[in-house]
Structure formats: structure tokens, C-alpha cells
Short mmCIF file of N, CA and C and ligand atoms in Angstrom, two decimals:
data_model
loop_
_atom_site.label_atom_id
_atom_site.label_comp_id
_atom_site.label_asym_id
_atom_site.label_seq_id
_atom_site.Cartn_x
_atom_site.Cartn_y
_atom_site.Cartn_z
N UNK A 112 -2.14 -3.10 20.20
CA UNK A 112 -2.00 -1.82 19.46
C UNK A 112 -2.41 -2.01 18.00
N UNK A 113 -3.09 -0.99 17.33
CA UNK A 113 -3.60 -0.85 15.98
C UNK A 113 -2.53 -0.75 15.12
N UNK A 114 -2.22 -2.16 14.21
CA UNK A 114 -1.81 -1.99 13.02
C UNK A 114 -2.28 -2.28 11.73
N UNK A 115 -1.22 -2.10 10.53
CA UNK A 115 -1.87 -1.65 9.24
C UNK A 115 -1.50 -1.94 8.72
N UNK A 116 -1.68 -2.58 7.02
CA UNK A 116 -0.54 -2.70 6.14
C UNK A 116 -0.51 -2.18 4.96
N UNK A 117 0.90 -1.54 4.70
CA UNK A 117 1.31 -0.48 3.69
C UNK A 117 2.43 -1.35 2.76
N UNK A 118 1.66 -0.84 1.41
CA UNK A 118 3.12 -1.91 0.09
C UNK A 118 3.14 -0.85 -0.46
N UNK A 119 4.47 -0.64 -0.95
CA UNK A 119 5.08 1.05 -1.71
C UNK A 119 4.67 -0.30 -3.14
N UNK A 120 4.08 0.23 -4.19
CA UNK A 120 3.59 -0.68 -5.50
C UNK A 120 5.02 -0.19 -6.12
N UNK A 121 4.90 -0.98 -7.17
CA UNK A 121 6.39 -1.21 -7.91
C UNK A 121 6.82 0.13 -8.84
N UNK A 122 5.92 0.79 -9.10
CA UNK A 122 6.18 2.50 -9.72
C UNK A 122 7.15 3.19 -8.23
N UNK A 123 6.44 3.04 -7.32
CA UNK A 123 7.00 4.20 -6.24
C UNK A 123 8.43 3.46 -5.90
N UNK A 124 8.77 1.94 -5.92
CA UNK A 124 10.44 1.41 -6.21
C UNK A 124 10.89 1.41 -7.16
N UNK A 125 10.42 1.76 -7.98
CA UNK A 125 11.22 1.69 -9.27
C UNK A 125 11.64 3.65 -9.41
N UNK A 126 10.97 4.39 -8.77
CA UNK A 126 10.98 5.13 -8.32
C UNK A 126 12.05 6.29 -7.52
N UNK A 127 12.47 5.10 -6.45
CA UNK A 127 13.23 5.49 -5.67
C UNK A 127 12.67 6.50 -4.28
N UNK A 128 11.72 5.93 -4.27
CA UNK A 128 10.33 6.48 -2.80
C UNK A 128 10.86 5.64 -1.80
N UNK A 129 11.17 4.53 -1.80
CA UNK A 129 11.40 3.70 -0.45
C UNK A 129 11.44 4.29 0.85
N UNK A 130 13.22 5.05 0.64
CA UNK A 130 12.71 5.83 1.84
C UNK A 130 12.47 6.96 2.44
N UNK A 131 12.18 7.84 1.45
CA UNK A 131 10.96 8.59 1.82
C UNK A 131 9.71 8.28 2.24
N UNK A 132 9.36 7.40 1.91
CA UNK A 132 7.87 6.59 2.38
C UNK A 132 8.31 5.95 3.81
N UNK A 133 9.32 5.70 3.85
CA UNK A 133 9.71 4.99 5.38
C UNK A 133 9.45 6.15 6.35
N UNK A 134 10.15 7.00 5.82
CA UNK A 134 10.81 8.18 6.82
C UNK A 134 9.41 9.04 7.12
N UNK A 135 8.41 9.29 6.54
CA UNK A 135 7.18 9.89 6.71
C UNK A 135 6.60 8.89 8.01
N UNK A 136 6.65 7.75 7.68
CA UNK A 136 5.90 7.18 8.69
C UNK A 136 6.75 6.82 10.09
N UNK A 137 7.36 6.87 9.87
CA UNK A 137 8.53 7.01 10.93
C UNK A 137 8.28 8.42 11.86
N UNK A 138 8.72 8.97 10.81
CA UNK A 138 8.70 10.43 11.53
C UNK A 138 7.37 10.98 12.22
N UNK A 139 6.27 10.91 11.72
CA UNK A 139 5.05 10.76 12.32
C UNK A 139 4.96 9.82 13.35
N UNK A 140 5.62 9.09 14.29
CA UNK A 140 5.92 9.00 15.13
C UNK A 140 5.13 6.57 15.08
N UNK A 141 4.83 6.45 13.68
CA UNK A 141 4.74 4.70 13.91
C UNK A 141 5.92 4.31 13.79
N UNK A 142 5.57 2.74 13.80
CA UNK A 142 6.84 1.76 14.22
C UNK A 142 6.55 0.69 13.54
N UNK A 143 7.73 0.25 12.59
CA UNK A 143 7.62 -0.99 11.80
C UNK A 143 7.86 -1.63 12.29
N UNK A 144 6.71 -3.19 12.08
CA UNK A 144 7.03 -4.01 12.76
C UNK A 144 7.12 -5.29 11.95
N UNK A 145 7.06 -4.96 10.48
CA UNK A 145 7.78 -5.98 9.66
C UNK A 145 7.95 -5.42 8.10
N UNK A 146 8.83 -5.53 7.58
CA UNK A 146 8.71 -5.59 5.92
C UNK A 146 9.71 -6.90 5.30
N UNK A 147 9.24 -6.00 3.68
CA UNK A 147 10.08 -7.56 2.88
C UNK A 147 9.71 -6.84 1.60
N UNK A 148 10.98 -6.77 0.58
CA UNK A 148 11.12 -6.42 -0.71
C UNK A 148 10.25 -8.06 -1.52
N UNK A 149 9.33 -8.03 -1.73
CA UNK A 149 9.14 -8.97 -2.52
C UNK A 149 8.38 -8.88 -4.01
N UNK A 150 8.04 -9.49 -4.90
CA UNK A 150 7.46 -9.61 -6.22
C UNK A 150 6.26 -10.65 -6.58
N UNK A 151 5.18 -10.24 -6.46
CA UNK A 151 3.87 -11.37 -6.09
C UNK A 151 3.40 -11.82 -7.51
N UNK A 152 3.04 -13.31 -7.18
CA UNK A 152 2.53 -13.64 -8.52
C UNK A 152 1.08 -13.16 -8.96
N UNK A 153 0.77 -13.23 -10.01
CA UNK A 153 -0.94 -12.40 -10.41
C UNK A 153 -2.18 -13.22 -9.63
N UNK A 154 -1.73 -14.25 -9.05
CA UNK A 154 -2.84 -15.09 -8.38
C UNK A 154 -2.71 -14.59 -6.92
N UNK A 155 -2.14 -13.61 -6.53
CA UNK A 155 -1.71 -13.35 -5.56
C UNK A 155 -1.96 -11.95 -5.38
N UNK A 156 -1.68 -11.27 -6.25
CA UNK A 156 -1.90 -9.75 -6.48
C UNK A 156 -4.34 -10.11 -6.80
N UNK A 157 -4.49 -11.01 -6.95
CA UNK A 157 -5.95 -11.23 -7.74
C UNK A 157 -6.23 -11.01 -6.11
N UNK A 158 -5.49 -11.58 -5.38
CA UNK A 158 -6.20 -12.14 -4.18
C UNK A 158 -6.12 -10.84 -2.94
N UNK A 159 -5.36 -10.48 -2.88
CA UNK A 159 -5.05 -9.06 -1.97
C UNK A 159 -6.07 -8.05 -2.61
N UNK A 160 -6.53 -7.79 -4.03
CA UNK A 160 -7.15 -6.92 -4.48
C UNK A 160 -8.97 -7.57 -4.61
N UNK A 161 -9.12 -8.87 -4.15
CA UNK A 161 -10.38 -9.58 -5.03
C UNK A 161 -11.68 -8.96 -4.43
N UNK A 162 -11.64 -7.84 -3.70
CA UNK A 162 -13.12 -7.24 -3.31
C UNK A 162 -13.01 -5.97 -5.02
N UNK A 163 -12.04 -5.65 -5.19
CA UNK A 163 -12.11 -4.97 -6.58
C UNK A 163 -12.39 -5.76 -8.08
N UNK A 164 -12.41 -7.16 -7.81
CA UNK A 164 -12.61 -8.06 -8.99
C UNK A 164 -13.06 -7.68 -10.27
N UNK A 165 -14.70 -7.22 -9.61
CA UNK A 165 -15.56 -6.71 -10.90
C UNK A 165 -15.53 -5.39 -11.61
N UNK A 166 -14.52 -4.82 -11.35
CA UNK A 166 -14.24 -3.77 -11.63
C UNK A 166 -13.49 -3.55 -12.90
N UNK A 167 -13.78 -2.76 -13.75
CA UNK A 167 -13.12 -2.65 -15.50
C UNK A 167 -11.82 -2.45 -14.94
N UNK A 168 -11.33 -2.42 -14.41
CA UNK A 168 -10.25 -1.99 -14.21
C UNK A 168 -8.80 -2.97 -13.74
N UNK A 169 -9.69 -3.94 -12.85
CA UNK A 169 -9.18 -4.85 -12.19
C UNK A 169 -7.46 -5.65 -13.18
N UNK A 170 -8.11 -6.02 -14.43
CA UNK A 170 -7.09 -6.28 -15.06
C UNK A 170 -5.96 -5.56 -14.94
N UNK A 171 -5.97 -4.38 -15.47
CA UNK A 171 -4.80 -3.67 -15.23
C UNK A 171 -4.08 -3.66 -13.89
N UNK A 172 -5.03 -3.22 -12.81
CA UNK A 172 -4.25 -3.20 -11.35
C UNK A 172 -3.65 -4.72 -11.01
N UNK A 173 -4.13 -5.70 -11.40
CA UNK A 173 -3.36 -7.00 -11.23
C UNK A 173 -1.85 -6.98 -11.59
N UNK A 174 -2.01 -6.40 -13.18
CA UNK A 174 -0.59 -6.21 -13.82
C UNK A 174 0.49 -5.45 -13.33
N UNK A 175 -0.14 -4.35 -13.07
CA UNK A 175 0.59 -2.98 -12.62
C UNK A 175 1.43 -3.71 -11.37
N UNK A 176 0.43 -4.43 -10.47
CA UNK A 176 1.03 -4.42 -8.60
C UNK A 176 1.88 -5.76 -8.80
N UNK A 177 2.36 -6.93 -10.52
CA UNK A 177 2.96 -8.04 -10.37
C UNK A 177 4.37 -7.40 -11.51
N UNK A 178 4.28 -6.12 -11.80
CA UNK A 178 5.01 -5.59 -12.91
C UNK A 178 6.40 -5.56 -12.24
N UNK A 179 6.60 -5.65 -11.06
CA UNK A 179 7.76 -5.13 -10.47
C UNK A 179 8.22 -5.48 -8.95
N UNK A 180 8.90 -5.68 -8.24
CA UNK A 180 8.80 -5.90 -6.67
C UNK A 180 7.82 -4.97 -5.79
N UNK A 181 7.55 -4.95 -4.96
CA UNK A 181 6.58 -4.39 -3.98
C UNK A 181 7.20 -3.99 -2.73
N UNK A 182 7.20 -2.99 -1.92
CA UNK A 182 7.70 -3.76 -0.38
C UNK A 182 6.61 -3.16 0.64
N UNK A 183 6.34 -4.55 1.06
CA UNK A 183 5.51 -4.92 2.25
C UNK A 183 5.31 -4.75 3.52
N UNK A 184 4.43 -4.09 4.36
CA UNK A 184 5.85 -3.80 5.77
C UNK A 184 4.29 -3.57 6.51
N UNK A 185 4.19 -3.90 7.70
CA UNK A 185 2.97 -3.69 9.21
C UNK A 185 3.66 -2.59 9.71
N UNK A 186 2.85 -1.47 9.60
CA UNK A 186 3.13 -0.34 11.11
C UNK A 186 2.17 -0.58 11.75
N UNK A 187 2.52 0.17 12.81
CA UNK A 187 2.36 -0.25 14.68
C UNK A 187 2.15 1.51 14.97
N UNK A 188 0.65 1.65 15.62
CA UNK A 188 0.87 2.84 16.11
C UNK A 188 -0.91 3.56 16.32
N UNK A 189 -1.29 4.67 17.20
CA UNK A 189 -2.41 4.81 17.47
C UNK A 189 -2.81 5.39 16.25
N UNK A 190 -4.13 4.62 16.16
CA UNK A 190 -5.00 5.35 14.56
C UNK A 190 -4.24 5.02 13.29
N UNK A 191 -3.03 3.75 13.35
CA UNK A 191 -2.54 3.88 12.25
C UNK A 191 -3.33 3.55 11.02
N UNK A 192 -4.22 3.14 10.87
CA UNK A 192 -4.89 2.89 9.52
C UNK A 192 -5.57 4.07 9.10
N UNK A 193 -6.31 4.68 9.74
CA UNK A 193 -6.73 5.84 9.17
C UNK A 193 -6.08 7.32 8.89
N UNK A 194 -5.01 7.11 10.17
CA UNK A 194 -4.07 8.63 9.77
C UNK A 194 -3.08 7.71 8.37
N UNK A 195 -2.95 6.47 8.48
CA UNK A 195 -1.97 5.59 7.36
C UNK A 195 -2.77 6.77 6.06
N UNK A 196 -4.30 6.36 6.12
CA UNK A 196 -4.56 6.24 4.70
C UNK A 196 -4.78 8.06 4.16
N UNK A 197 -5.06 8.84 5.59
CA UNK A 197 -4.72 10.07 5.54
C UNK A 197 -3.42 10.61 4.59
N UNK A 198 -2.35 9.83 5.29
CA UNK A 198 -0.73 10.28 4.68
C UNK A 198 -1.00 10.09 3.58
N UNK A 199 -1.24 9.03 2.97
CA UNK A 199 -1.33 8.23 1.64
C UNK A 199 -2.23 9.05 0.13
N UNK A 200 -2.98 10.15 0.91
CA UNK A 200 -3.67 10.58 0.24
C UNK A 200 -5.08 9.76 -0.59
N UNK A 201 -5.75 11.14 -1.22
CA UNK A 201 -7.32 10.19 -1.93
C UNK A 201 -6.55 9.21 -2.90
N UNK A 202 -7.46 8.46 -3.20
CA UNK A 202 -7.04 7.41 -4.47
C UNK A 202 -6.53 7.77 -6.04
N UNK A 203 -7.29 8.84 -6.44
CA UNK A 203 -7.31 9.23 -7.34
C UNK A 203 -5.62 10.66 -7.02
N UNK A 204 -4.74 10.20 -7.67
CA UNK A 204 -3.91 11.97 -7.53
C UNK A 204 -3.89 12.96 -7.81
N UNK A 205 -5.23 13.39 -8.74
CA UNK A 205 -5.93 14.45 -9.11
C UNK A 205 -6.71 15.19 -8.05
N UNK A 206 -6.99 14.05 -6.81
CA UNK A 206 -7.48 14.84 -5.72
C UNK A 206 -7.02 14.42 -4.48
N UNK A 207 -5.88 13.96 -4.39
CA UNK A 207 -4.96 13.88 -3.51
C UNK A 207 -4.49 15.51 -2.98
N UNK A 208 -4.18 15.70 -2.10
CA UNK A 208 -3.87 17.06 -1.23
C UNK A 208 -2.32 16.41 -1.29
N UNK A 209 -1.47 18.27 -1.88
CA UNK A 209 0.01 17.92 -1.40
C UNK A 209 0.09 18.12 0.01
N UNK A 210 1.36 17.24 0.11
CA UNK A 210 1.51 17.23 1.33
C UNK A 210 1.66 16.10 1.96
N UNK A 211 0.56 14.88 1.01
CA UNK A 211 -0.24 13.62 1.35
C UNK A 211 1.38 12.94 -0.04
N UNK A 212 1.35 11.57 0.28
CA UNK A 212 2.31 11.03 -0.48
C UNK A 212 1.48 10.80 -2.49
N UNK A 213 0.64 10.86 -2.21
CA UNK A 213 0.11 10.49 -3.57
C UNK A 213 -0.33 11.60 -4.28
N UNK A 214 -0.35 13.10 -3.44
CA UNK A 214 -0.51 14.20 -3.38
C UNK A 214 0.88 14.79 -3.90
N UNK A 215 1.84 14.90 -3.51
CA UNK A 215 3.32 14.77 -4.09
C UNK A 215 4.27 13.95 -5.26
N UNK A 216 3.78 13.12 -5.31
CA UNK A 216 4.46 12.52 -5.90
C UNK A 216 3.96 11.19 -7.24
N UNK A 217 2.31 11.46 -7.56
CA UNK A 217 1.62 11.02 -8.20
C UNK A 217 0.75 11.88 -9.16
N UNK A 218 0.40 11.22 -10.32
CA UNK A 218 -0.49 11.76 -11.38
C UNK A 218 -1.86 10.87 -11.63
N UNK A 219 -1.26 9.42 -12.08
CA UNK A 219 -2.15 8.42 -12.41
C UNK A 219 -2.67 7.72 -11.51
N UNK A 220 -3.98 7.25 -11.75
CA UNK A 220 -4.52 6.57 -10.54
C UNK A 220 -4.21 5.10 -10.51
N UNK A 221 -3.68 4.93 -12.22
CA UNK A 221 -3.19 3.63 -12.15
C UNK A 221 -1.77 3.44 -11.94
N UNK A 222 -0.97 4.71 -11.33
CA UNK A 222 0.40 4.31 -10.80
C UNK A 222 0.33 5.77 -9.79
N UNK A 223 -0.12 4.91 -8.80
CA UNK A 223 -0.47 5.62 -6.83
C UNK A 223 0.67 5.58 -6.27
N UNK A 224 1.30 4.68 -6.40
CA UNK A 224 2.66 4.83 -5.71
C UNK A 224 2.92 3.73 -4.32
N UNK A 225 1.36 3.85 -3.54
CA UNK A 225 1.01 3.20 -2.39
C UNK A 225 -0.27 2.67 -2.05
N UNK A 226 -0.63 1.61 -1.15
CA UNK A 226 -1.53 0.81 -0.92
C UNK A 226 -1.46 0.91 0.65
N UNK A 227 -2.68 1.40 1.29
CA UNK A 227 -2.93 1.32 2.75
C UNK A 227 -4.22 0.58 2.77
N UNK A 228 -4.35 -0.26 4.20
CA UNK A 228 -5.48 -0.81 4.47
C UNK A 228 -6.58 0.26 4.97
N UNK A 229 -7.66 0.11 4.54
CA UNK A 229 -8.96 0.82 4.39
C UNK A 229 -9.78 0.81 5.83
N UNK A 230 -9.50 -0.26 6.34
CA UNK A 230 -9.95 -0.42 7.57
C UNK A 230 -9.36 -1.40 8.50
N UNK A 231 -9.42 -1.32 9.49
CA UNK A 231 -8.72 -2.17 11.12
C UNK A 231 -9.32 -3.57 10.29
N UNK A 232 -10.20 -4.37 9.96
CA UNK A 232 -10.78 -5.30 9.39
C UNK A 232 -9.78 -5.91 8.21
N UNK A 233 -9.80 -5.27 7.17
CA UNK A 233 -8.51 -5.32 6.61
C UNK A 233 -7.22 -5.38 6.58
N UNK A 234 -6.97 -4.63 7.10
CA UNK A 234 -5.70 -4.38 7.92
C UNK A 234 -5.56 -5.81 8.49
N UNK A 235 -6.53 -6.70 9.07
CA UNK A 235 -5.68 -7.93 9.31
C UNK A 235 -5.80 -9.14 8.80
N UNK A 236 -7.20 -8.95 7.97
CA UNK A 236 -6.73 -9.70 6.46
C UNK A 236 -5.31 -9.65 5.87
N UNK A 237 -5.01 -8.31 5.26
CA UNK A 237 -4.13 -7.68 4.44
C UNK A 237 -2.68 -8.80 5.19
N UNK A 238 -2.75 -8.64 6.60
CA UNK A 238 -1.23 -8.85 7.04
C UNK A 238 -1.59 -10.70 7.34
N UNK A 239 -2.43 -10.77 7.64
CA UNK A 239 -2.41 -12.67 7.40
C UNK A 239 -1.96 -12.67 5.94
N UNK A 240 -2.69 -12.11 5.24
CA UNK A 240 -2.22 -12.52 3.41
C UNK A 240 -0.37 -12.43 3.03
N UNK A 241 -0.11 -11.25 3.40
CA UNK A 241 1.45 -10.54 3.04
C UNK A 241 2.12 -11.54 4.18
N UNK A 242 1.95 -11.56 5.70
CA UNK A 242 2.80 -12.11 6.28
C UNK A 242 2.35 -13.30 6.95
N UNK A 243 2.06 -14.77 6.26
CA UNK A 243 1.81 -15.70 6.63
C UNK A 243 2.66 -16.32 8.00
N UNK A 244 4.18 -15.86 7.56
CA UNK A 244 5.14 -16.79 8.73
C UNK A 244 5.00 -15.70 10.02
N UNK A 245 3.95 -14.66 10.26
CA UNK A 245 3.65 -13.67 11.43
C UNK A 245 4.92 -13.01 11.28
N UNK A 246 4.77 -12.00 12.61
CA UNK A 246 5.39 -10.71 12.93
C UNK A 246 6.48 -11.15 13.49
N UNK A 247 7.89 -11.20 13.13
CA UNK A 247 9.21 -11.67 14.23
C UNK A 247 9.00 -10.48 15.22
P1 LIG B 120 -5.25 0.99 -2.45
O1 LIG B 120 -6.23 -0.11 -2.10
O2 LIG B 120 -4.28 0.59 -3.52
O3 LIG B 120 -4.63 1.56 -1.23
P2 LIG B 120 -7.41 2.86 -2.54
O4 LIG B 120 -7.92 2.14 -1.33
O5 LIG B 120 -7.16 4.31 -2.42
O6 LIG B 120 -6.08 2.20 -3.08
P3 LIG B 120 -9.22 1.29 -4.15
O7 LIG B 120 -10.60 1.70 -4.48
O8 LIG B 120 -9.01 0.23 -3.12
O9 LIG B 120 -8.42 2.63 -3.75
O10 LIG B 120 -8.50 0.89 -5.51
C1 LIG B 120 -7.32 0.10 -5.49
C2 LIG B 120 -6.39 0.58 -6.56
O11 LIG B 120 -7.00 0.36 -7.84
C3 LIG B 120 -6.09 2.08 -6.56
O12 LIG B 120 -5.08 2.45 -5.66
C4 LIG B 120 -5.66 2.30 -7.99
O13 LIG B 120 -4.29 1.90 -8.19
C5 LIG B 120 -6.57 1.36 -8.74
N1 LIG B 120 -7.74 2.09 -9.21
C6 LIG B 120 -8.80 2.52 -8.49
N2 LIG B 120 -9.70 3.16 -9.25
C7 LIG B 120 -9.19 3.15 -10.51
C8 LIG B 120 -9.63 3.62 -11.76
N3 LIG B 120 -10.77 4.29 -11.89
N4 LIG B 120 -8.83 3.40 -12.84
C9 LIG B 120 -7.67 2.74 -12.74
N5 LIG B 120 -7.19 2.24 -11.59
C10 LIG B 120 -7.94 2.44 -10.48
MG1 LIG B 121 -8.10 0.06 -1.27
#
């Protein structure tokens, strides 16, 4: 079965999104099949983000995603990466659709709230990287 991986970034916990962000994907009918409140170091946050490297920007998003805890978590479910990145809304929250989580509850593009994998390809990069000790 197609899974995905979703980190609520440290604005949307500091926030108090947790679980609302749970409960959307829940309720849309996926299934977690792992998380973990954790706080990544910048060599680590470099590395989950390093196809964005060259990007003016990159600095900041390093900072932003090591500024605070993260939580990490694989859903389980048909089409989850693309209806994932559907929920999640566009990148930017200026053209995010309400309705969509970044669409609701975002302004800046440099505090989204959330991180979905872009593609099935990713998606299992993403979860070798976040969950080295695998899926209990
Ligand atoms: P994510 O990978 O976090 O799910 P995304 O796939 O929608 O987001 P990417 O192009 O992968 O978008 O960019 C990764 C993150 O980099 C964005 O979510 C955002 O936080 C930040 N970002 C992207 N573009 C900009 C920008 N122009 N200015 C500042 N930050 C940006
Ligand atoms: Mg992306």
C-alpha cells in the first residue's frame, strides 16, 4: 500500500495544529503508521531538504524546520501522496485554497505549517531518512 511522509514544521506545533492535522488525515479515511515528536539538527534538516540547496532561500528553510520540534509520522492509504499533498495545499498560502491546511491556517511561505512528499519516489526516501529504525 502507498505511503507518504508528512512533518507538521515547528510553526504549526508551536501552534497547536497537531491535532487537527491528525484528525484531517484520519478522517479522510488514512492510517498512521508511525510518528515521533522530534527536533532535527541543521545537517539533517540540509539533508531532507538538499534537492532545494541552491535555492536563495534554502538558508532560511534550514533554520525555520531546526527552530523548534517537528512531528514526523508515515500515512498508509490509496493515493496518499498526492491527495496528502492535495490536503496540504499549494506551497505558497497566498494560493493555497481554503479548505486545504495551508489554505486555513497559513500566510507565509516561509512558515507553511506542513511538509508532504511530492512524489511515491520521495515518499520513500523521505521515510528511510525520518525513520531509519523502520515502521513498528
Ligand atoms: P514542502 O516540501 O515543505 O512540503 P512544497 O513541496 O510545497 O513544500 P518546495 O518547493 O518543496 O514546496 O519548498 C519547500 C519549502 O521551502 C516550502 O514549503 C517553503 O517552506 C519553503 N519555500 C519554498 N519557496 C519559498 C520561497 N520562495 N521563499 C521562502 N521559502 C520558500
Ligand atoms: Mg517539497
Amino acid at each position: 500500500m502507498e505511503t507518504t511522509f508528512i512533518m507538521i514544521k515547528p510553526d504549526g506545533v508551536q501552534r497547536g495544529l497537531i491535532g487537527d492535522i491528525i484528525s484531517r488525515f484520519e478522517k479522510k479515511g488514512f492510517y498512521l503508521k508511525a510518528m515521533k515528536l522530534i527536533t532535527v539538527e541543521r545537517s539533517f534538516a540540509e539533508k531532507h531538504y538538499a534537492d532545494l540547496s541552491s535555492k536563495p532561500f534554502f538558508g532560511g528553510l534550514v533554520e525555520y524546520i531546526v527552530s523548534g520540534p517537528v512531528v514526523a509520522m508515515v500515512w498508509e492509504g490509496k493515493g496518499v501522496v498526492a491527495t496528502g499533498r492535495l490536503m496540504i495545499g499549494a506551497t505558497k498560502p497566498s494560493e493555497s485554497v481554503p479548505g486545504s491546511i495551508r489554505g486555513d491556517y497559513a500566510v507565509e511561505v516561509g512558515r507553511n505549517v506542513i511538509h508532504g512528499s511530492d512524489s511515491v519516489g520521495s515518499a520513500q526516501k523521505e521515510i528511510a531518512l525520518w525513520f531509519p529504525e523502520g515502521l513498528s
